[in-house]
Tab-separated table of C-alpha atoms and ligand atoms in Angstrom:
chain	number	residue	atom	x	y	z
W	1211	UNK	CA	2.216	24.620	-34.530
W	1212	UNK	CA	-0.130	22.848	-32.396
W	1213	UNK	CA	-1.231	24.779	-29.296
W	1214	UNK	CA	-3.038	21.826	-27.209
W	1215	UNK	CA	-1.509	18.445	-25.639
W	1216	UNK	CA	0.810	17.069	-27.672
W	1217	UNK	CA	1.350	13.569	-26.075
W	1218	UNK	CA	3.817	12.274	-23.549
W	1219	UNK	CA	7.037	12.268	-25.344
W	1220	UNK	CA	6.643	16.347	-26.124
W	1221	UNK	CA	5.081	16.731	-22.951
W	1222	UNK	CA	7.743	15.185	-20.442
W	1223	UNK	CA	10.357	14.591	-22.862
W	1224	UNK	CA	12.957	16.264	-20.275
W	1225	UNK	CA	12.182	13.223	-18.022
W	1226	UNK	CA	12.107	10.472	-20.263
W	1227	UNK	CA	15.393	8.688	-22.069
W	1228	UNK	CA	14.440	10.237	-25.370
W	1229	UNK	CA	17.630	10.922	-28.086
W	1230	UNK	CA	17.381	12.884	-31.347
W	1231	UNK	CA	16.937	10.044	-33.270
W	1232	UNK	CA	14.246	9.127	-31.141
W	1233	UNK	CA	10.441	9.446	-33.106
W	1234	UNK	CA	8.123	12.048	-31.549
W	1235	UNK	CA	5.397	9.266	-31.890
W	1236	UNK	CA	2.003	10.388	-30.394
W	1237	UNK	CA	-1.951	9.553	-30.429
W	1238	UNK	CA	-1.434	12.599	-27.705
W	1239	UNK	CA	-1.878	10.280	-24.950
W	1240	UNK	CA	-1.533	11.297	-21.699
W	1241	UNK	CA	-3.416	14.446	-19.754
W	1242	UNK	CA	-5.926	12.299	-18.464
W	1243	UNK	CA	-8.298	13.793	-15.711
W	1244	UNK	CA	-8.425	13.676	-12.453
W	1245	UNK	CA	-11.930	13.665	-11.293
W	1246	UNK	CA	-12.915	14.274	-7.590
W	1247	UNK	CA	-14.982	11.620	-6.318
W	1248	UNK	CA	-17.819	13.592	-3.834
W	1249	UNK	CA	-20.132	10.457	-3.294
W	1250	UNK	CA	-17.669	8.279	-2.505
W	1251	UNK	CA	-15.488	10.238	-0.520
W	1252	UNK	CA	-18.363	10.622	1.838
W	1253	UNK	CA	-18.023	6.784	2.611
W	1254	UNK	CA	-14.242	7.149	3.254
W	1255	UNK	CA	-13.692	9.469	6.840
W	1256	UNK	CA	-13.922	12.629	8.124
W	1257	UNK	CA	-12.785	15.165	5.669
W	1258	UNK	CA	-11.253	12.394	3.391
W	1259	UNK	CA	-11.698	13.249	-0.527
W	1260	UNK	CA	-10.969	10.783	-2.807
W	1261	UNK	CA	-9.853	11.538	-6.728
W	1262	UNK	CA	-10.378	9.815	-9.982
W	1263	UNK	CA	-7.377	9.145	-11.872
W	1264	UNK	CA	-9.703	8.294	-15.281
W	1265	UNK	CA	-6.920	6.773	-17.010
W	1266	UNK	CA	-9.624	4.745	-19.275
W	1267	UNK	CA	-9.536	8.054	-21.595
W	1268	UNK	CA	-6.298	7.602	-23.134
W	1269	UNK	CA	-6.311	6.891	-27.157
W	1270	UNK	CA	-6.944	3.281	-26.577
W	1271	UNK	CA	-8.351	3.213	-23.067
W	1272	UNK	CA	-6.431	2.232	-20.948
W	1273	UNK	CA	-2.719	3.873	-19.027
W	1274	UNK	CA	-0.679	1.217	-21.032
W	1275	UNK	CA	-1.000	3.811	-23.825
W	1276	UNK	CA	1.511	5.905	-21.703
W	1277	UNK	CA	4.660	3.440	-21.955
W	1278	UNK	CA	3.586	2.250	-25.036
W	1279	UNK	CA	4.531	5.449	-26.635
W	1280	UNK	CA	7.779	5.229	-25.704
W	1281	UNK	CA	8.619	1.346	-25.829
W	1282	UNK	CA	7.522	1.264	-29.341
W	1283	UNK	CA	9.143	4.825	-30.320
W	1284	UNK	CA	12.283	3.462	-29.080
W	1285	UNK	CA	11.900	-0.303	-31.186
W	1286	UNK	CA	11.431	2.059	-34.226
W	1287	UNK	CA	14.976	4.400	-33.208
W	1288	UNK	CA	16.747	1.158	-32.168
W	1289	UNK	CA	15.334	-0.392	-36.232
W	1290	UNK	CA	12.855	-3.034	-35.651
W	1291	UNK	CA	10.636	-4.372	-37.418
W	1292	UNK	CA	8.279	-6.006	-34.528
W	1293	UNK	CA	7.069	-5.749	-31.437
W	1294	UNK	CA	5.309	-8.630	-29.489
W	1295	UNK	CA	3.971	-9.277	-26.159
W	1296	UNK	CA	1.723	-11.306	-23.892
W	1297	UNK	CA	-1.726	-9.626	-22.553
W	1298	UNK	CA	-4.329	-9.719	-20.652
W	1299	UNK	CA	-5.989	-7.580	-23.220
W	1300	UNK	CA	-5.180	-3.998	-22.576
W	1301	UNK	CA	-1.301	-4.298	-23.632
W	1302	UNK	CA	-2.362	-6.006	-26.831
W	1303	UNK	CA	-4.566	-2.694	-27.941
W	1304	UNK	CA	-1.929	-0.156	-26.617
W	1305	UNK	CA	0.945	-1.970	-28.795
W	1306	UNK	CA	-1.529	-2.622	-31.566
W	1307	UNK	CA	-2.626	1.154	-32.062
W	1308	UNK	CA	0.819	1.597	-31.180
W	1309	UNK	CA	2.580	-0.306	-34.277
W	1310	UNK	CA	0.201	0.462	-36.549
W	1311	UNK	CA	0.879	4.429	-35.899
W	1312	UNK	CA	4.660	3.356	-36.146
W	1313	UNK	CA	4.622	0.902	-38.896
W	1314	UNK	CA	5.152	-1.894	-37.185
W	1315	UNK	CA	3.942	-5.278	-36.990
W	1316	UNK	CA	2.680	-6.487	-34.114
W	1317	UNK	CA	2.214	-9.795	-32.510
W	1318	UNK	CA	-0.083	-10.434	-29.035
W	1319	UNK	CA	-0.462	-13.405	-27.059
W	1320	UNK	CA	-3.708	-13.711	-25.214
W	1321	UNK	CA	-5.383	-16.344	-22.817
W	1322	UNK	CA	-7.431	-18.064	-24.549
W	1323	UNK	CA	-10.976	-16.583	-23.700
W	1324	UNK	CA	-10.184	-14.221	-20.499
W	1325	UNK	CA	-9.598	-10.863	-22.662
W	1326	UNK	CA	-12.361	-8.875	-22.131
W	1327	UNK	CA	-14.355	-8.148	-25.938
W	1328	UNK	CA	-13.437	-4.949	-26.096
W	1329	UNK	CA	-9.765	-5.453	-26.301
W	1330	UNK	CA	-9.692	-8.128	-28.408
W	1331	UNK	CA	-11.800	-5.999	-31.026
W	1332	UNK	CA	-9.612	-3.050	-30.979
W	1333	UNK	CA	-6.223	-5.779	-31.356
W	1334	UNK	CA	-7.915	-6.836	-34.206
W	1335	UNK	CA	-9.080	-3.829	-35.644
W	1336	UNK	CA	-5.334	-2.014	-35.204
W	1337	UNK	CA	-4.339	-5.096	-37.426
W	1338	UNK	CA	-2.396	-6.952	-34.748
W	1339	UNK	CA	-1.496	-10.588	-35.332
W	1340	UNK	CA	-3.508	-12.099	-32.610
W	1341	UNK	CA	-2.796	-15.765	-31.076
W	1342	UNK	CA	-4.869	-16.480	-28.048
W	1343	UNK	CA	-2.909	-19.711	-26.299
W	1344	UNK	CA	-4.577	-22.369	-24.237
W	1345	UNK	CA	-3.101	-21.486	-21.253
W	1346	UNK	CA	-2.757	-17.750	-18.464
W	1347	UNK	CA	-0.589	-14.508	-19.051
W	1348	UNK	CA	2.386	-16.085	-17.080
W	1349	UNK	CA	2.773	-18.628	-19.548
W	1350	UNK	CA	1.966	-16.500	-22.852
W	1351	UNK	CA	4.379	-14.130	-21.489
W	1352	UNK	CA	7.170	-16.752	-20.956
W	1353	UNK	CA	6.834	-17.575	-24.486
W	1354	UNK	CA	7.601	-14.156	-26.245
W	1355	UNK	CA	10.227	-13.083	-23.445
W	1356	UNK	CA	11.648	-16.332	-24.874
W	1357	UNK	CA	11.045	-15.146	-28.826
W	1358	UNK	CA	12.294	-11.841	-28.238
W	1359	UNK	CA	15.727	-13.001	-26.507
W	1360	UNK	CA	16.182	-15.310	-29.748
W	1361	UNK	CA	15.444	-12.877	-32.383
W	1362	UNK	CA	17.346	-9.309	-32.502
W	1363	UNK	CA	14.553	-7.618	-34.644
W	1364	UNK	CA	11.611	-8.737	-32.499
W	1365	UNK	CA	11.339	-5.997	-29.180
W	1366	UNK	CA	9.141	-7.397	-26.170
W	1367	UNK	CA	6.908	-4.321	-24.968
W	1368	UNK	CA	5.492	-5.998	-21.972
W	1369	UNK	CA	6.620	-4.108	-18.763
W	1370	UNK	CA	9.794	-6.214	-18.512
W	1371	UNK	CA	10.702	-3.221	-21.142
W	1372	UNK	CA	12.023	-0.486	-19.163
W	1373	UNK	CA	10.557	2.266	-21.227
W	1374	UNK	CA	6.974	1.342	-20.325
W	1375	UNK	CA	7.389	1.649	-16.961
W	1376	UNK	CA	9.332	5.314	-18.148
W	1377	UNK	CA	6.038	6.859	-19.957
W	1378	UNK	CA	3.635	5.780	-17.452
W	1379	UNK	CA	5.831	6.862	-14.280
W	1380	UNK	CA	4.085	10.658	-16.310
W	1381	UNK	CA	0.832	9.984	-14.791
W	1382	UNK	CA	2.482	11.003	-11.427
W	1383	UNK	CA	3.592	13.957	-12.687
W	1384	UNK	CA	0.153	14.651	-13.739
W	1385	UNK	CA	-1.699	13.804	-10.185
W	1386	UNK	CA	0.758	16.069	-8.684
W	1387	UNK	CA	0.085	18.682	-11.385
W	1388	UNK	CA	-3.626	18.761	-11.065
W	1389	UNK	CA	-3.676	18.581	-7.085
W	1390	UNK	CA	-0.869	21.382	-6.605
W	1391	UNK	CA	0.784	18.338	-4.445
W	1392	UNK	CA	1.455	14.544	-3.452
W	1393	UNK	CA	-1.497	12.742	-2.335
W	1394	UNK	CA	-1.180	11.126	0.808
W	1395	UNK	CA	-2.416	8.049	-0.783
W	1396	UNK	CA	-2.475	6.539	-4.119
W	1397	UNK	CA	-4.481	3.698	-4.634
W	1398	UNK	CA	-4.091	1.282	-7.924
W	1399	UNK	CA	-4.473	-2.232	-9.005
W	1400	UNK	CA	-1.556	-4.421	-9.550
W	1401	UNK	CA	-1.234	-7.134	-11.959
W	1402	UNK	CA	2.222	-7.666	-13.506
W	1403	UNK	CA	3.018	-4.822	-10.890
W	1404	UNK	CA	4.378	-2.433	-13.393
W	1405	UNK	CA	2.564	0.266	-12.950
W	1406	UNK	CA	2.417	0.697	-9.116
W	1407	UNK	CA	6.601	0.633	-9.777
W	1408	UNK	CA	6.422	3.668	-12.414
W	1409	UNK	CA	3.948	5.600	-10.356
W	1410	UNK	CA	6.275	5.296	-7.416
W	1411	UNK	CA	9.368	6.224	-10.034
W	1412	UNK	CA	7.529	9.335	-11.009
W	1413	UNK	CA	6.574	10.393	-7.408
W	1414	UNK	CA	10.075	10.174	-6.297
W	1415	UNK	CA	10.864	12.445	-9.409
W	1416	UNK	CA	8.842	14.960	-8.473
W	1417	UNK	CA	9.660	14.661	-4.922
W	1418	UNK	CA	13.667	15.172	-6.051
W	1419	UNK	CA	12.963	18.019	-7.758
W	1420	UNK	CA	10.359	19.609	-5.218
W	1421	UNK	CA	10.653	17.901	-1.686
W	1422	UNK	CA	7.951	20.281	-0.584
W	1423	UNK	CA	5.361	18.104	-2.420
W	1424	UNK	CA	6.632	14.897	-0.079
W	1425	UNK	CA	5.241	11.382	-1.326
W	1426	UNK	CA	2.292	9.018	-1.137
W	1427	UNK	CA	1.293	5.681	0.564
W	1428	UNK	CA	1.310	3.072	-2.122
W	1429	UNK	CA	-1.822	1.045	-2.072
W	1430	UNK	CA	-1.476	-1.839	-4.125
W	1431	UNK	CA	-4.856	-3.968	-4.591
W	1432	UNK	CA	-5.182	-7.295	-6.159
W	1433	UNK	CA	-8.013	-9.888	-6.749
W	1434	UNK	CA	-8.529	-12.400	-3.734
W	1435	UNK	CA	-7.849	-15.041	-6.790
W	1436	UNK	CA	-4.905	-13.331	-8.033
W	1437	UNK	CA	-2.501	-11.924	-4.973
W	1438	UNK	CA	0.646	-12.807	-4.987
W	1439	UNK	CA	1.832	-9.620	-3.512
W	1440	UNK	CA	-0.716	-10.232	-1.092
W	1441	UNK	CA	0.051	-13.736	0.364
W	1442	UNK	CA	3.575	-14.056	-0.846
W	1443	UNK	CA	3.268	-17.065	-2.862
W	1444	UNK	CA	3.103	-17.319	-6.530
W	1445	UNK	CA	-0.579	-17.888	-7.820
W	1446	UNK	CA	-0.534	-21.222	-10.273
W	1447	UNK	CA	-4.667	-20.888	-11.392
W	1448	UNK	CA	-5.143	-16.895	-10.660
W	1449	UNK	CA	-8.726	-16.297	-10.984
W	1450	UNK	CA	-10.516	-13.326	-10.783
W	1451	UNK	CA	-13.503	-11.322	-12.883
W	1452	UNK	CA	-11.077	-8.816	-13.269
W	1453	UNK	CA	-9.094	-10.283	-16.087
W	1454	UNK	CA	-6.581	-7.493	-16.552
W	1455	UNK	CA	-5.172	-8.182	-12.984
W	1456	UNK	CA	-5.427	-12.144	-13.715
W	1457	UNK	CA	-1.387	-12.696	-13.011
W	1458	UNK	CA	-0.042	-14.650	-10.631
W	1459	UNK	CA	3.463	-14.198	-11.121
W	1460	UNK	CA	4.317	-10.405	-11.161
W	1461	UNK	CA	7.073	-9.609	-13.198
W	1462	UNK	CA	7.958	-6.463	-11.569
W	1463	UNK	CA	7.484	-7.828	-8.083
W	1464	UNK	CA	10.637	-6.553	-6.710
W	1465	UNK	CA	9.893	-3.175	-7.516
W	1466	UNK	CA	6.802	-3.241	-6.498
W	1467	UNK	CA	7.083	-4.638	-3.202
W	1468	UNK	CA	10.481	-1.625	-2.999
W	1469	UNK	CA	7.474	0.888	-3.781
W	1470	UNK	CA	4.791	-0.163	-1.094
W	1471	UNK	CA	7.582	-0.726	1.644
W	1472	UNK	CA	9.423	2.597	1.075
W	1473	UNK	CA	6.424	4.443	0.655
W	1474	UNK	CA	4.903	2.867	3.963
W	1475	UNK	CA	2.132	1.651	1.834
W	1476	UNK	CA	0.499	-2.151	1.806
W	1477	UNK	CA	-0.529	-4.705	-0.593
W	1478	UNK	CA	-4.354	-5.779	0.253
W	1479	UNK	CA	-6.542	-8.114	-1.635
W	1480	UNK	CA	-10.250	-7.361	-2.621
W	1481	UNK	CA	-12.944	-10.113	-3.389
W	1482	UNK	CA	-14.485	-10.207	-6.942
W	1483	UNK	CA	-17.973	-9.571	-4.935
W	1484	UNK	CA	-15.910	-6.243	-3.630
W	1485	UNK	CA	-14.920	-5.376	-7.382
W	1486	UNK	CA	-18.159	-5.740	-8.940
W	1487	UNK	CA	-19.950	-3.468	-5.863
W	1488	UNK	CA	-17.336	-0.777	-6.520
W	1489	UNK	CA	-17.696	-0.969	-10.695
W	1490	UNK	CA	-21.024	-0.535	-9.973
W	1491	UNK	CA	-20.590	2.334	-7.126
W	1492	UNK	CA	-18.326	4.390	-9.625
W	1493	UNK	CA	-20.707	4.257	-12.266
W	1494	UNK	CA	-23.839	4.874	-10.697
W	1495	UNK	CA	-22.863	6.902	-7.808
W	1496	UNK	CA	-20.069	9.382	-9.605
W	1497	UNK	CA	-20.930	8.605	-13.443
W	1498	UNK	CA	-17.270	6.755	-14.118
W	1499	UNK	CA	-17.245	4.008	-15.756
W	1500	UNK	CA	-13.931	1.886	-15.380
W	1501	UNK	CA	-13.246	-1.546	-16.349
W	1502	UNK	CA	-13.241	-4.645	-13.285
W	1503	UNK	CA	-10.084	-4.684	-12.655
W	1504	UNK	CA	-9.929	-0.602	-12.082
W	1505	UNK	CA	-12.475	-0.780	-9.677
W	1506	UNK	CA	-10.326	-3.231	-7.463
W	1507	UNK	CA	-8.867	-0.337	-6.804
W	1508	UNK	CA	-11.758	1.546	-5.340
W	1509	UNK	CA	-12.598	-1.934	-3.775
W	1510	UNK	CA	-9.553	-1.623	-1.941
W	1511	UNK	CA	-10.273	1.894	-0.483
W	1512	UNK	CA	-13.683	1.185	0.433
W	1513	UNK	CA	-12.524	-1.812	2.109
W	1514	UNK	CA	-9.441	0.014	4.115
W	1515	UNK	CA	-11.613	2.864	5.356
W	1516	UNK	CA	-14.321	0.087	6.878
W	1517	UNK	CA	-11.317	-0.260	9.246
W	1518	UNK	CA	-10.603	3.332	9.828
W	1519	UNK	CA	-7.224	3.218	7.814
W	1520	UNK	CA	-7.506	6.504	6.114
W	1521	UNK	CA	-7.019	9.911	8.810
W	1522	UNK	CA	-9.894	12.808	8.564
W	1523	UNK	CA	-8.850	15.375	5.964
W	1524	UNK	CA	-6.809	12.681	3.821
W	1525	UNK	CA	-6.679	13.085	-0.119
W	1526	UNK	CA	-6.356	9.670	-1.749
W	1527	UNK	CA	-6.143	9.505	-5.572
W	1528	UNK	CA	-7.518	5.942	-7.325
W	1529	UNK	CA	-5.983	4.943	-10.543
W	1530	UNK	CA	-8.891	3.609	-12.929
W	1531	UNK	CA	-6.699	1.990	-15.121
W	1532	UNK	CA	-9.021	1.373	-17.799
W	1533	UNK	CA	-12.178	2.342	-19.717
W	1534	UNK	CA	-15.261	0.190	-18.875
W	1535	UNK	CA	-16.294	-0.034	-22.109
W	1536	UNK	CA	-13.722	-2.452	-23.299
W	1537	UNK	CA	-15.590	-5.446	-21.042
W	1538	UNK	CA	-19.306	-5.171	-21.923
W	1539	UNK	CA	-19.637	-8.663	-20.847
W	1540	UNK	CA	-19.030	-7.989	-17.368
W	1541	UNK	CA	-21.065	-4.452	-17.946
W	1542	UNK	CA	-24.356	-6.530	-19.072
W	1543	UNK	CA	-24.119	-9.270	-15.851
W	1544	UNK	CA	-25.418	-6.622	-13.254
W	1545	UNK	CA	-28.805	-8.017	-14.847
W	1546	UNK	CA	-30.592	-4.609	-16.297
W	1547	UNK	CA	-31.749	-5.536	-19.280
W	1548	UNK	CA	-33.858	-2.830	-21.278
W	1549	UNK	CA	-37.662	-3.362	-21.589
W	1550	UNK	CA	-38.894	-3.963	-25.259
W	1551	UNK	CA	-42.137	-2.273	-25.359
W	1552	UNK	CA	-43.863	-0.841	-28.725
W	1553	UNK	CA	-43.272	2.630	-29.684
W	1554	UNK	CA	-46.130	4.076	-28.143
W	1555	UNK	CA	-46.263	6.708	-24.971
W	1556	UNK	CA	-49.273	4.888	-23.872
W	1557	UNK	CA	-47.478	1.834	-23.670
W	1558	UNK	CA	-44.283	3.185	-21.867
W	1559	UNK	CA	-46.305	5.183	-19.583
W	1560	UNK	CA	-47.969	2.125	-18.456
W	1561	UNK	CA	-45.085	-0.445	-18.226
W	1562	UNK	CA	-43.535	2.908	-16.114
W	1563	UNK	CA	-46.401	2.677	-13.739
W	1564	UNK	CA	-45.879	6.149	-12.924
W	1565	UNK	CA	-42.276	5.964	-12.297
W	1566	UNK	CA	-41.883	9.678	-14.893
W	1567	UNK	CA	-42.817	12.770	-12.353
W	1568	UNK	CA	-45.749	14.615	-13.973
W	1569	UNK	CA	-47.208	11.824	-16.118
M	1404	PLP	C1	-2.448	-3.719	-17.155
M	1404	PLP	C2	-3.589	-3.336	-16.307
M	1404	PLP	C3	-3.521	-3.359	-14.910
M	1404	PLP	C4	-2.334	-3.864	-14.156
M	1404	PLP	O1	-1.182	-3.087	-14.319
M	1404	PLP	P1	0.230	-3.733	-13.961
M	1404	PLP	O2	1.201	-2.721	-14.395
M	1404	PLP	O3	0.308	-4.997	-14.773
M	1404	PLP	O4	0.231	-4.025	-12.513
M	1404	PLP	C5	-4.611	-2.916	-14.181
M	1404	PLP	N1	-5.723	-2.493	-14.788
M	1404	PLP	C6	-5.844	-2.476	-16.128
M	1404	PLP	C7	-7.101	-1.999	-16.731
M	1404	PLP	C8	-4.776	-2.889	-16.929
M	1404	PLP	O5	-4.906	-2.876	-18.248
């Protein structure tokens, strides 16, 4: 018997569609912490504390691990052989680590050269066939919707499958878990806008069972270049630094827009200049480090409170979606480059100029 976490399907399985032919597949994802913010939070209001959901320490780094426990668990009960699906890079690792636990194969369609490093290493390292296609996530992921529709064996685990959006609606359970309540607001990036529609799934779970608890604001974020939520229009070119969020034609809109307007949330866009500050913030300021398109997130908070949005005494909690050491590109362009000096104390103390108290 083990006596620690033992991954989402154990963990939740009375809220998720499991059967008893279903595998109890696990790399115990899941139980992520929630990590109070105190430098930031100062920035936000009066009173207003603002909560880390550090979702980058999941077994492949990013929250995608949580539905892709259960998507490819139930391709195994229903006998496939295959999974596939288009990426931005963090769905490709999660399905990857995924199959290769299950005995799978697996098949990911990237943008050619807008997956962060990172992700494309750990695709290729779980053994993933990996085809990166001269042309955005929209189009890679019309292309295996279209594969998976013509061939039985071959499941589609992008969040078009209903069982993602099942496992990750657990990080909800989770917030509400760790805070003893609801927030009052949870903020999170959007991209294909799955995960803003499970979080809101999970609240209203845990809101049936306990209406005590009551239910968050949805704040959805989403890169100036990339905010089809925001504007209303589809995004043909989405651009953005934050290439997991790069999607300008949400899949899940619908649910997600349901979410923010039953919630009495918003949708509000944050520049790449806003995403970079708040990587940076989170790192150096509360010792986080969450990939670009986390940060948006953060962005987005920062940016609402400049306007007074959030009341004194608020609790917000921030989904960083993913670990910031999948991008080190992005990492290594805020310019700090380490000093090559001999190894000599002498020598450092000089180039140091004094800068070490007591030498
Ligand atoms: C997938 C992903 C998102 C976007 O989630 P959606 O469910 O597509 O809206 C945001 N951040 C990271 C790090 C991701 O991997």
């Amino acid at each position: 018997m083990v006596l620690g976490w033992r991954g989402i399907l154990r963990e939740f399985a009375d809220h998720l569609p499991l059967t008893k032919d279903t595998p109890l597949l696990t790399l115990n994802e899941g139980n992520t912490p929630l990590i109070e913010a105190t430098k930031l939070s100062g920035m936000l209001g009066e009173g207003v504390r603002l909560f880390l959901k550090y979702e980058g320490l999941n077994p492949s780094g990013s929250f995608k691990d949580r539905g892709m426990v259960l998507a490819v668990a139930k391709a195994v009960e229903e006998g496939a052989r295959k999974v596939v699906c288009a990426s931005t890079g963090n769905t490709s690792a999660s399905a990857a680590a995924y199959a290769a636990r299950a005995g799978l194969d697996c098949l990911v369609l990237i943008p050619h050269g807008k997956v962060a490093l990172g992700k494309l290493a750990q695709a290729i390292m779980y053994g993933a066939r990996v085809i990166a296609v001269e042309g955005n996530f929209d189009q890679a992921l019309a292309i295996v919707q279209e594969m998976s529709m013509r061939q039985q064996d071959i499941i589609l685990v992008n969040s078009v499958n209903p069982y993602r959006l099942e496992g990750q609606k657990t990080a909800a359970y989770e917030v509400c878990r760790d805070l003893g309540k609801a927030p009052d607001f949870l903020a999170i990036p959007v991209g294909n806008a799955g995960n803003i529609s499970a979080y809101w799934k999970g609240f209203c779970e845990v809101y049936e069972s306990n209406p005590s608890l009551s239910r968050p604001r949805m704040l959805g974020f989403q890169a100036a270049g990339a905010a089809p939520l925001v504007t209303g229009q589809t995004v043909d070119k989405p651009e953005t630094v934050a290439t997991a969020i790069r999607i300008g034609c949400p899949v899940n809109r619908e649910k997600a827009i349901m979410a923010v307007q039953q919630s009495g949330g918003i949708f509000e866009s944050v520049t790449d200049r806003e995403i970079l500050q708040a990587y940076w913030l989170l790192a150096e300021k509360e010792g986080v480090f969450a990939e670009p398109a986390s940060s948006a997130a953060v962005a987005g908070v920062l940016k609402l409170a400049r306007s007074g949005y959030f009341p004194p005494g608020s609790t917000i909690v921030s989904v960083l979606t993913g670990n910031g050491l999948k991008d080190p590109d992005t990492a290594m362009f805020k310019g700090a480059k380490p000093m090559i000096l001999p190894a000599s104390l002498d020598a450092i103390e000089e180039a140091l100029h004094g800068e070490l108290v007591g030498v």
